[in-house]
Every structure is written in structure tokens, then in C-alpha cells.
Amino acid sequence: MEATEEGVAGGEGTLADRDISHTLHLADRFAELLPVNGASIVVRSGPDNTQLVHATDDVVAQLDDLQFTLGEGPCLDAFRLREPVLVSDLGRPEAFARWPGFAHEATQAGAFAAFAFPLQVGTAPFGTVELYRSEPGSLSERDTAIALLIVDELVSVVLDDLTGRDRRHDPGGARPVPLFGRAEIPQATGMIAVQLGVSIPEALAQLRAAAFAVHRPILDIAEDVIGRRLVFSPDRR
């Protein structure tokens, strides 16, 4: 699953029209230099507005979708806390206590350790990087330092590649405006809210629950709602 096929909200064209080769190169560097199996880069303005920019494999792409669907996980915490969240064993009771849904589903998907880092300008986060291991294991201090160096470079590279802006000529460090979002999600959420006569937060919870119940990406469910292949009614709640 790659975001290069997704549309860009607030910009011209699609991600496929933009050269994001530097971003992809840096994502691949994580697995080359660190004891991890894959990496993902996500632009987000909050837990309900995210866009997967790049995932090096299907497992880490699934981790991104799980966190969006369940509303919990290391990337959401890293974004909220504005600091790295490093979990060496997702099978431990502590991980299940913190993220009961995510920890279970992530290990079922083949991820047994996860390391999330915020992408931010100053104190303003605009995305996350997630690394995973297919078996439990921690990052050493050296590994963590390398990861942070790559993440630091990604901050400028992601913004430059995806917005076409050279931040070297924008030294003010203004809060970046997220250009990406799962546009189908708010549209489907609004339709569900009308169908059920509930609030937007409750409608989003219903959408997430429907995706989780059938183990499908939430975007697929949203597209079914928009295409009226799936209609929510009060008796199915």
C-alpha cells in the first residue's frame, strides 16, 4: 500500500505527480542501518486526519491502518506526546494494557516490536515515522541515535518532497499545514451521522468498529459507505 496513488487535498495533482524519491530513499535507510524489518512515514494533523506517505512493506502499512481504525497505538502516542515511543515487545502485558486492540492485532500481523518517532518542526508535530521488528527486540542507544538522525532529515525532506517547497528559503519555522488526509473518512462519517442520527464522533466510532469487525481497511469501508454499498441503520448498532 503506497500513498503515491492517493489524491492530495489542498494541492495540485496527486502524490504520484510529485517526486518523493528522497523520502523513499530515507525510509529504506532505516532497514539498511537498523535491526528493523520495515518503516512507514505518515503525515497527520490529528488522530482522525492522516495520510500514509510511504510504507516499505505490507506489515507496516497494516500497522498504520490498525492505529487509525482502533484509535490507539505507538504512533498516536508519539504524535500526542511529541516524543519517541519505543516498544521492544508488543507481546508483553504492559503493551496489551496500553493498547489492548493494537497490540493483539499487530502481533497477529507479524510485528512484535514497534518504534514510533514524531515528525515535527519545533514543537509542532505534523507526522510520524514507525519502525517495526518481526521479533521482539530493542534499539540500542546507537540505533536510536541513528534513527533520530534519519528522522531529523526526514522532517525537511518530507515537507520539501510533498509540498514542492524548499524550506531552506523558509527559515521562519512556521507550523506546517498538513496537505494530506483521508478525504473519504469525513465524508463517510457525515453520511453515517445522518443515517444513524448521531454525533460526528459517534459516527466515526461506528465506522472504525465496522472496519475492525470485518478486518478490512477503514478506507475500504468508507468507500463502501460513499458508494452506498454499505448503509448504517439504528438496528445494526
mmCIF file of N, CA, C and O in Angstrom, residues 9-78:
data_model
loop_
_atom_site.group_PDB
_atom_site.id
_atom_site.type_symbol
_atom_site.label_atom_id
_atom_site.label_comp_id
_atom_site.label_asym_id
_atom_site.label_seq_id
_atom_site.Cartn_x
_atom_site.Cartn_y
_atom_site.Cartn_z
ATOM 1 N N ALA A 9 -5.056 16.495 -0.942
ATOM 2 C CA ALA A 9 -6.025 17.510 -0.565
ATOM 3 C C ALA A 9 -5.314 18.818 -0.340
ATOM 4 O O ALA A 9 -4.354 18.888 0.409
ATOM 5 N N GLY A 10 -5.769 19.849 -0.999
ATOM 6 C CA GLY A 10 -5.182 21.163 -0.796
ATOM 7 C C GLY A 10 -4.008 21.434 -1.704
ATOM 8 O O GLY A 10 -3.399 22.480 -1.635
ATOM 9 N N GLY A 11 -3.641 20.530 -2.582
ATOM 10 C CA GLY A 11 -2.554 20.758 -3.514
ATOM 11 C C GLY A 11 -3.014 20.406 -4.903
ATOM 12 O O GLY A 11 -4.150 20.030 -5.147
ATOM 13 N N GLU A 12 -2.116 20.507 -5.877
ATOM 14 C CA GLU A 12 -2.466 20.222 -7.249
ATOM 15 C C GLU A 12 -1.965 18.840 -7.617
ATOM 16 O O GLU A 12 -0.873 18.443 -7.251
ATOM 17 N N GLY A 13 -2.777 18.096 -8.376
ATOM 18 C CA GLY A 13 -2.361 16.789 -8.837
ATOM 19 C C GLY A 13 -2.441 15.746 -7.748
ATOM 20 O O GLY A 13 -3.174 15.882 -6.777
ATOM 21 N N THR A 14 -1.684 14.671 -7.889
ATOM 22 C CA THR A 14 -1.650 13.593 -6.918
ATOM 23 C C THR A 14 -0.238 13.398 -6.442
ATOM 24 O O THR A 14 0.714 13.949 -6.998
ATOM 25 N N LEU A 15 -0.103 12.580 -5.393
ATOM 26 C CA LEU A 15 1.240 12.279 -4.912
ATOM 27 C C LEU A 15 2.074 11.637 -6.004
ATOM 28 O O LEU A 15 3.290 11.774 -6.029
ATOM 29 N N ALA A 16 1.426 10.900 -6.909
ATOM 30 C CA ALA A 16 2.156 10.264 -7.992
ATOM 31 C C ALA A 16 2.795 11.294 -8.910
ATOM 32 O O ALA A 16 3.749 10.995 -9.628
ATOM 33 N N ASP A 17 2.257 12.536 -8.907
ATOM 34 C CA ASP A 17 2.817 13.587 -9.755
ATOM 35 C C ASP A 17 4.067 14.215 -9.141
ATOM 36 O O ASP A 17 4.768 14.975 -9.800
ATOM 37 N N ARG A 18 4.324 13.908 -7.889
ATOM 38 C CA ARG A 18 5.436 14.546 -7.201
ATOM 39 C C ARG A 18 6.613 13.590 -7.068
ATOM 40 O O ARG A 18 6.431 12.389 -6.938
ATOM 41 N N ASP A 19 7.787 14.143 -7.104
ATOM 42 C CA ASP A 19 8.989 13.342 -6.934
ATOM 43 C C ASP A 19 9.281 13.232 -5.441
ATOM 44 O O ASP A 19 9.727 14.187 -4.815
ATOM 45 N N ILE A 20 9.016 12.063 -4.861
ATOM 46 C CA ILE A 20 9.274 11.861 -3.435
ATOM 47 C C ILE A 20 10.404 10.843 -3.258
ATOM 48 O O ILE A 20 10.464 10.132 -2.272
ATOM 49 N N SER A 21 11.295 10.796 -4.242
ATOM 50 C CA SER A 21 12.355 9.782 -4.222
ATOM 51 C C SER A 21 13.263 9.913 -3.006
ATOM 52 O O SER A 21 13.727 8.906 -2.464
ATOM 53 N N HIS A 22 13.528 11.140 -2.561
ATOM 54 C CA HIS A 22 14.404 11.313 -1.406
ATOM 55 C C HIS A 22 13.743 10.771 -0.147
ATOM 56 O O HIS A 22 14.376 10.150 0.697
ATOM 57 N N THR A 23 12.435 11.007 -0.022
ATOM 58 C CA THR A 23 11.688 10.452 1.101
ATOM 59 C C THR A 23 11.754 8.936 1.099
ATOM 60 O O THR A 23 12.000 8.302 2.133
ATOM 61 N N LEU A 24 11.531 8.318 -0.066
ATOM 62 C CA LEU A 24 11.552 6.859 -0.162
ATOM 63 C C LEU A 24 12.939 6.316 0.156
ATOM 64 O O LEU A 24 13.075 5.271 0.809
ATOM 65 N N HIS A 25 13.973 7.012 -0.297
ATOM 66 C CA HIS A 25 15.345 6.570 -0.028
ATOM 67 C C HIS A 25 15.621 6.562 1.474
ATOM 68 O O HIS A 25 16.200 5.595 2.003
ATOM 69 N N LEU A 26 15.217 7.614 2.158
ATOM 70 C CA LEU A 26 15.459 7.678 3.597
ATOM 71 C C LEU A 26 14.662 6.614 4.340
ATOM 72 O O LEU A 26 15.141 6.038 5.317
ATOM 73 N N ALA A 27 13.446 6.329 3.886
ATOM 74 C CA ALA A 27 12.655 5.272 4.517
ATOM 75 C C ALA A 27 13.367 3.932 4.405
ATOM 76 O O ALA A 27 13.388 3.135 5.350
ATOM 77 N N ASP A 28 13.958 3.670 3.253
ATOM 78 C CA ASP A 28 14.678 2.408 3.059
ATOM 79 C C ASP A 28 15.939 2.337 3.917
ATOM 80 O O ASP A 28 16.388 1.242 4.279
ATOM 81 N N ARG A 29 16.486 3.492 4.259
ATOM 82 C CA ARG A 29 17.719 3.508 5.053
ATOM 83 C C ARG A 29 17.512 2.940 6.450
ATOM 84 O O ARG A 29 18.449 2.400 7.047
ATOM 85 N N PHE A 30 16.312 3.060 6.989
ATOM 86 C CA PHE A 30 16.063 2.527 8.331
ATOM 87 C C PHE A 30 16.383 1.030 8.390
ATOM 88 O O PHE A 30 17.100 0.564 9.267
ATOM 89 N N ALA A 31 15.845 0.277 7.431
ATOM 90 C CA ALA A 31 16.068 -1.169 7.436
ATOM 91 C C ALA A 31 17.502 -1.530 7.082
ATOM 92 O O ALA A 31 18.003 -2.582 7.483
ATOM 93 N N GLU A 32 18.178 -0.652 6.342
ATOM 94 C CA GLU A 32 19.567 -0.914 5.978
ATOM 95 C C GLU A 32 20.509 -0.716 7.160
ATOM 96 O O GLU A 32 21.497 -1.431 7.303
ATOM 97 N N LEU A 33 20.206 0.262 8.000
ATOM 98 C CA LEU A 33 21.128 0.646 9.070
ATOM 99 C C LEU A 33 20.725 0.147 10.455
ATOM 100 O O LEU A 33 21.552 0.150 11.369
ATOM 101 N N LEU A 34 19.468 -0.270 10.604
ATOM 102 C CA LEU A 34 18.966 -0.628 11.928
ATOM 103 C C LEU A 34 18.399 -2.044 11.923
ATOM 104 O O LEU A 34 18.013 -2.572 10.875
ATOM 105 N N PRO A 35 18.312 -2.668 13.103
ATOM 106 C CA PRO A 35 17.748 -4.018 13.192
ATOM 107 C C PRO A 35 16.225 -3.987 13.172
ATOM 108 O O PRO A 35 15.552 -4.402 14.129
ATOM 109 N N VAL A 36 15.661 -3.462 12.079
ATOM 110 C CA VAL A 36 14.210 -3.400 11.911
ATOM 111 C C VAL A 36 13.857 -3.992 10.555
ATOM 112 O O VAL A 36 14.709 -4.091 9.663
ATOM 113 N N ASN A 37 12.599 -4.362 10.397
ATOM 114 C CA ASN A 37 12.166 -5.000 9.155
ATOM 115 C C ASN A 37 11.460 -4.060 8.185
ATOM 116 O O ASN A 37 11.356 -4.370 6.997
ATOM 117 N N GLY A 38 10.976 -2.942 8.683
ATOM 118 C CA GLY A 38 10.285 -2.026 7.795
ATOM 119 C C GLY A 38 9.987 -0.704 8.462
ATOM 120 O O GLY A 38 10.166 -0.542 9.672
ATOM 121 N N ALA A 39 9.545 0.252 7.632
ATOM 122 C CA ALA A 39 9.272 1.605 8.127
ATOM 123 C C ALA A 39 8.106 2.212 7.373
ATOM 124 O O ALA A 39 7.859 1.885 6.206
ATOM 125 N N SER A 40 7.401 3.098 8.041
ATOM 126 C CA SER A 40 6.344 3.873 7.386
ATOM 127 C C SER A 40 6.507 5.341 7.749
ATOM 128 O O SER A 40 7.031 5.680 8.805
ATOM 129 N N ILE A 41 6.040 6.194 6.840
ATOM 130 C CA ILE A 41 6.042 7.637 7.054
ATOM 131 C C ILE A 41 4.615 8.120 6.869
ATOM 132 O O ILE A 41 3.987 7.841 5.840
ATOM 133 N N VAL A 42 4.104 8.814 7.869
ATOM 134 C CA VAL A 42 2.713 9.261 7.850
ATOM 135 C C VAL A 42 2.672 10.750 8.150
ATOM 136 O O VAL A 42 3.344 11.228 9.064
ATOM 137 N N VAL A 43 1.895 11.488 7.368
ATOM 138 C CA VAL A 43 1.606 12.889 7.660
ATOM 139 C C VAL A 43 0.266 12.926 8.376
ATOM 140 O O VAL A 43 -0.679 12.254 7.969
ATOM 141 N N ARG A 44 0.194 13.646 9.476
ATOM 142 C CA ARG A 44 -1.050 13.683 10.238
ATOM 143 C C ARG A 44 -1.233 15.051 10.884
ATOM 144 O O ARG A 44 -0.259 15.741 11.212
ATOM 145 N N SER A 45 -2.490 15.451 11.031
ATOM 146 C CA SER A 45 -2.801 16.657 11.800
ATOM 147 C C SER A 45 -3.568 16.294 13.058
ATOM 148 O O SER A 45 -3.949 17.163 13.814
ATOM 149 N N GLY A 46 -3.799 15.031 13.265
ATOM 150 C CA GLY A 46 -4.504 14.547 14.441
ATOM 151 C C GLY A 46 -4.826 13.078 14.249
ATOM 152 O O GLY A 46 -4.536 12.501 13.196
ATOM 153 N N PRO A 47 -5.417 12.438 15.234
ATOM 154 C CA PRO A 47 -5.691 11.001 15.139
ATOM 155 C C PRO A 47 -6.677 10.642 14.044
ATOM 156 O O PRO A 47 -6.684 9.505 13.561
ATOM 157 N N ASP A 48 -7.515 11.605 13.627
ATOM 158 C CA ASP A 48 -8.543 11.309 12.639
ATOM 159 C C ASP A 48 -8.254 11.921 11.276
ATOM 160 O O ASP A 48 -9.108 11.910 10.391
ATOM 161 N N ASN A 49 -7.062 12.474 11.081
ATOM 162 C CA ASN A 49 -6.696 13.088 9.805
ATOM 163 C C ASN A 49 -5.260 12.714 9.483
ATOM 164 O O ASN A 49 -4.326 13.372 9.932
ATOM 165 N N THR A 50 -5.098 11.621 8.743
ATOM 166 C CA THR A 50 -3.764 11.115 8.454
ATOM 167 C C THR A 50 -3.655 10.696 7.001
ATOM 168 O O THR A 50 -4.654 10.455 6.332
ATOM 169 N N GLN A 51 -2.412 10.633 6.523
ATOM 170 C CA GLN A 51 -2.147 10.124 5.180
ATOM 171 C C GLN A 51 -0.848 9.328 5.193
ATOM 172 O O GLN A 51 0.196 9.839 5.602
ATOM 173 N N LEU A 52 -0.923 8.096 4.787
ATOM 174 C CA LEU A 52 0.269 7.274 4.648
ATOM 175 C C LEU A 52 1.044 7.739 3.419
ATOM 176 O O LEU A 52 0.550 7.675 2.301
ATOM 177 N N VAL A 53 2.247 8.239 3.633
ATOM 178 C CA VAL A 53 3.095 8.702 2.543
ATOM 179 C C VAL A 53 3.840 7.540 1.908
ATOM 180 O O VAL A 53 3.897 7.407 0.689
ATOM 181 N N HIS A 54 4.394 6.663 2.756
ATOM 182 C CA HIS A 54 5.149 5.530 2.222
ATOM 183 C C HIS A 54 5.258 4.453 3.284
ATOM 184 O O HIS A 54 5.444 4.744 4.463
ATOM 185 N N ALA A 55 5.108 3.213 2.854
ATOM 186 C CA ALA A 55 5.332 2.057 3.721
ATOM 187 C C ALA A 55 6.239 1.098 2.968
ATOM 188 O O ALA A 55 5.998 0.815 1.792
ATOM 189 N N THR A 56 7.279 0.611 3.637
ATOM 190 C CA THR A 56 8.238 -0.246 2.957
ATOM 191 C C THR A 56 7.716 -1.656 2.739
ATOM 192 O O THR A 56 8.265 -2.386 1.914
ATOM 193 N N ASP A 57 6.672 -2.058 3.484
ATOM 194 C CA ASP A 57 6.076 -3.373 3.247
ATOM 195 C C ASP A 57 4.639 -3.391 3.752
ATOM 196 O O ASP A 57 4.154 -2.434 4.354
ATOM 197 N N ASP A 58 3.951 -4.495 3.488
ATOM 198 C CA ASP A 58 2.529 -4.588 3.838
ATOM 199 C C ASP A 58 2.290 -4.627 5.338
ATOM 200 O O ASP A 58 1.244 -4.175 5.811
ATOM 201 N N VAL A 59 3.244 -5.182 6.089
ATOM 202 C CA VAL A 59 3.047 -5.284 7.536
ATOM 203 C C VAL A 59 2.979 -3.900 8.168
ATOM 204 O O VAL A 59 2.051 -3.589 8.931
ATOM 205 N N VAL A 60 3.938 -3.055 7.854
ATOM 206 C CA VAL A 60 3.957 -1.726 8.475
ATOM 207 C C VAL A 60 2.812 -0.868 7.943
ATOM 208 O O VAL A 60 2.281 -0.005 8.658
ATOM 209 N N ALA A 61 2.372 -1.107 6.714
ATOM 210 C CA ALA A 61 1.185 -0.420 6.207
ATOM 211 C C ALA A 61 -0.047 -0.836 7.003
ATOM 212 O O ALA A 61 -0.919 -0.020 7.315
ATOM 213 N N GLN A 62 -0.115 -2.113 7.357
ATOM 214 C CA GLN A 62 -1.232 -2.597 8.155
ATOM 215 C C GLN A 62 -1.211 -1.989 9.551
ATOM 216 O O GLN A 62 -2.263 -1.691 10.125
ATOM 217 N N LEU A 63 -0.017 -1.791 10.112
ATOM 218 C CA LEU A 63 0.079 -1.161 11.424
ATOM 219 C C LEU A 63 -0.502 0.247 11.391
ATOM 220 O O LEU A 63 -1.188 0.672 12.330
ATOM 221 N N ASP A 64 -0.237 0.975 10.321
ATOM 222 C CA ASP A 64 -0.789 2.323 10.197
ATOM 223 C C ASP A 64 -2.307 2.272 10.150
ATOM 224 O O ASP A 64 -2.989 3.034 10.845
ATOM 225 N N ASP A 65 -2.850 1.368 9.361
ATOM 226 C CA ASP A 65 -4.302 1.285 9.246
ATOM 227 C C ASP A 65 -4.943 0.848 10.566
ATOM 228 O O ASP A 65 -6.008 1.341 10.945
ATOM 229 N N LEU A 66 -4.288 -0.074 11.273
ATOM 230 C CA LEU A 66 -4.813 -0.526 12.556
ATOM 231 C C LEU A 66 -4.917 0.629 13.550
ATOM 232 O O LEU A 66 -5.918 0.770 14.257
ATOM 233 N N GLN A 67 -3.882 1.451 13.593
ATOM 234 C CA GLN A 67 -3.886 2.549 14.556
ATOM 235 C C GLN A 67 -4.959 3.576 14.227
ATOM 236 O O GLN A 67 -5.611 4.117 15.123
ATOM 237 N N PHE A 68 -5.156 3.814 12.932
ATOM 238 C CA PHE A 68 -6.218 4.743 12.552
ATOM 239 C C PHE A 68 -7.584 4.159 12.886
ATOM 240 O O PHE A 68 -8.467 4.845 13.396
ATOM 241 N N THR A 69 -7.757 2.870 12.612
ATOM 242 C CA THR A 69 -9.048 2.229 12.846
ATOM 243 C C THR A 69 -9.367 2.130 14.336
ATOM 244 O O THR A 69 -10.489 2.421 14.767
ATOM 245 N N LEU A 70 -8.366 1.720 15.137
ATOM 246 C CA LEU A 70 -8.588 1.479 16.554
ATOM 247 C C LEU A 70 -8.474 2.751 17.400
ATOM 248 O O LEU A 70 -8.955 2.787 18.537
ATOM 249 N N GLY A 71 -7.805 3.764 16.866
ATOM 250 C CA GLY A 71 -7.622 4.984 17.649
ATOM 251 C C GLY A 71 -6.619 4.831 18.772
ATOM 252 O O GLY A 71 -6.671 5.574 19.764
ATOM 253 N N GLU A 72 -5.687 3.878 18.632
ATOM 254 C CA GLU A 72 -4.662 3.674 19.659
ATOM 255 C C GLU A 72 -3.418 3.098 19.005
ATOM 256 O O GLU A 72 -3.482 2.487 17.939
ATOM 257 N N GLY A 73 -2.266 3.303 19.651
ATOM 258 C CA GLY A 73 -1.029 2.732 19.152
ATOM 259 C C GLY A 73 0.144 3.669 19.365
ATOM 260 O O GLY A 73 -0.024 4.836 19.750
ATOM 261 N N PRO A 74 1.350 3.190 19.126
ATOM 262 C CA PRO A 74 2.551 3.978 19.407
ATOM 263 C C PRO A 74 2.661 5.257 18.597
ATOM 264 O O PRO A 74 3.156 6.266 19.099
ATOM 265 N N CYS A 75 2.208 5.255 17.336
ATOM 266 C CA CYS A 75 2.313 6.473 16.538
ATOM 267 C C CYS A 75 1.399 7.575 17.060
ATOM 268 O O CYS A 75 1.790 8.744 17.096
ATOM 269 N N LEU A 76 0.202 7.200 17.471
ATOM 270 C CA LEU A 76 -0.704 8.197 18.031
ATOM 271 C C LEU A 76 -0.133 8.783 19.316
ATOM 272 O O LEU A 76 -0.243 9.990 19.567
ATOM 273 N N ASP A 77 0.489 7.937 20.122
ATOM 274 C CA ASP A 77 1.095 8.431 21.365
ATOM 275 C C ASP A 77 2.308 9.308 21.066
ATOM 276 O O ASP A 77 2.518 10.332 21.724
ATOM 277 N N ALA A 78 3.122 8.899 20.090
ATOM 278 C CA ALA A 78 4.299 9.699 19.740
ATOM 279 C C ALA A 78 3.884 11.074 19.231
ATOM 280 O O ALA A 78 4.511 12.093 19.556
#
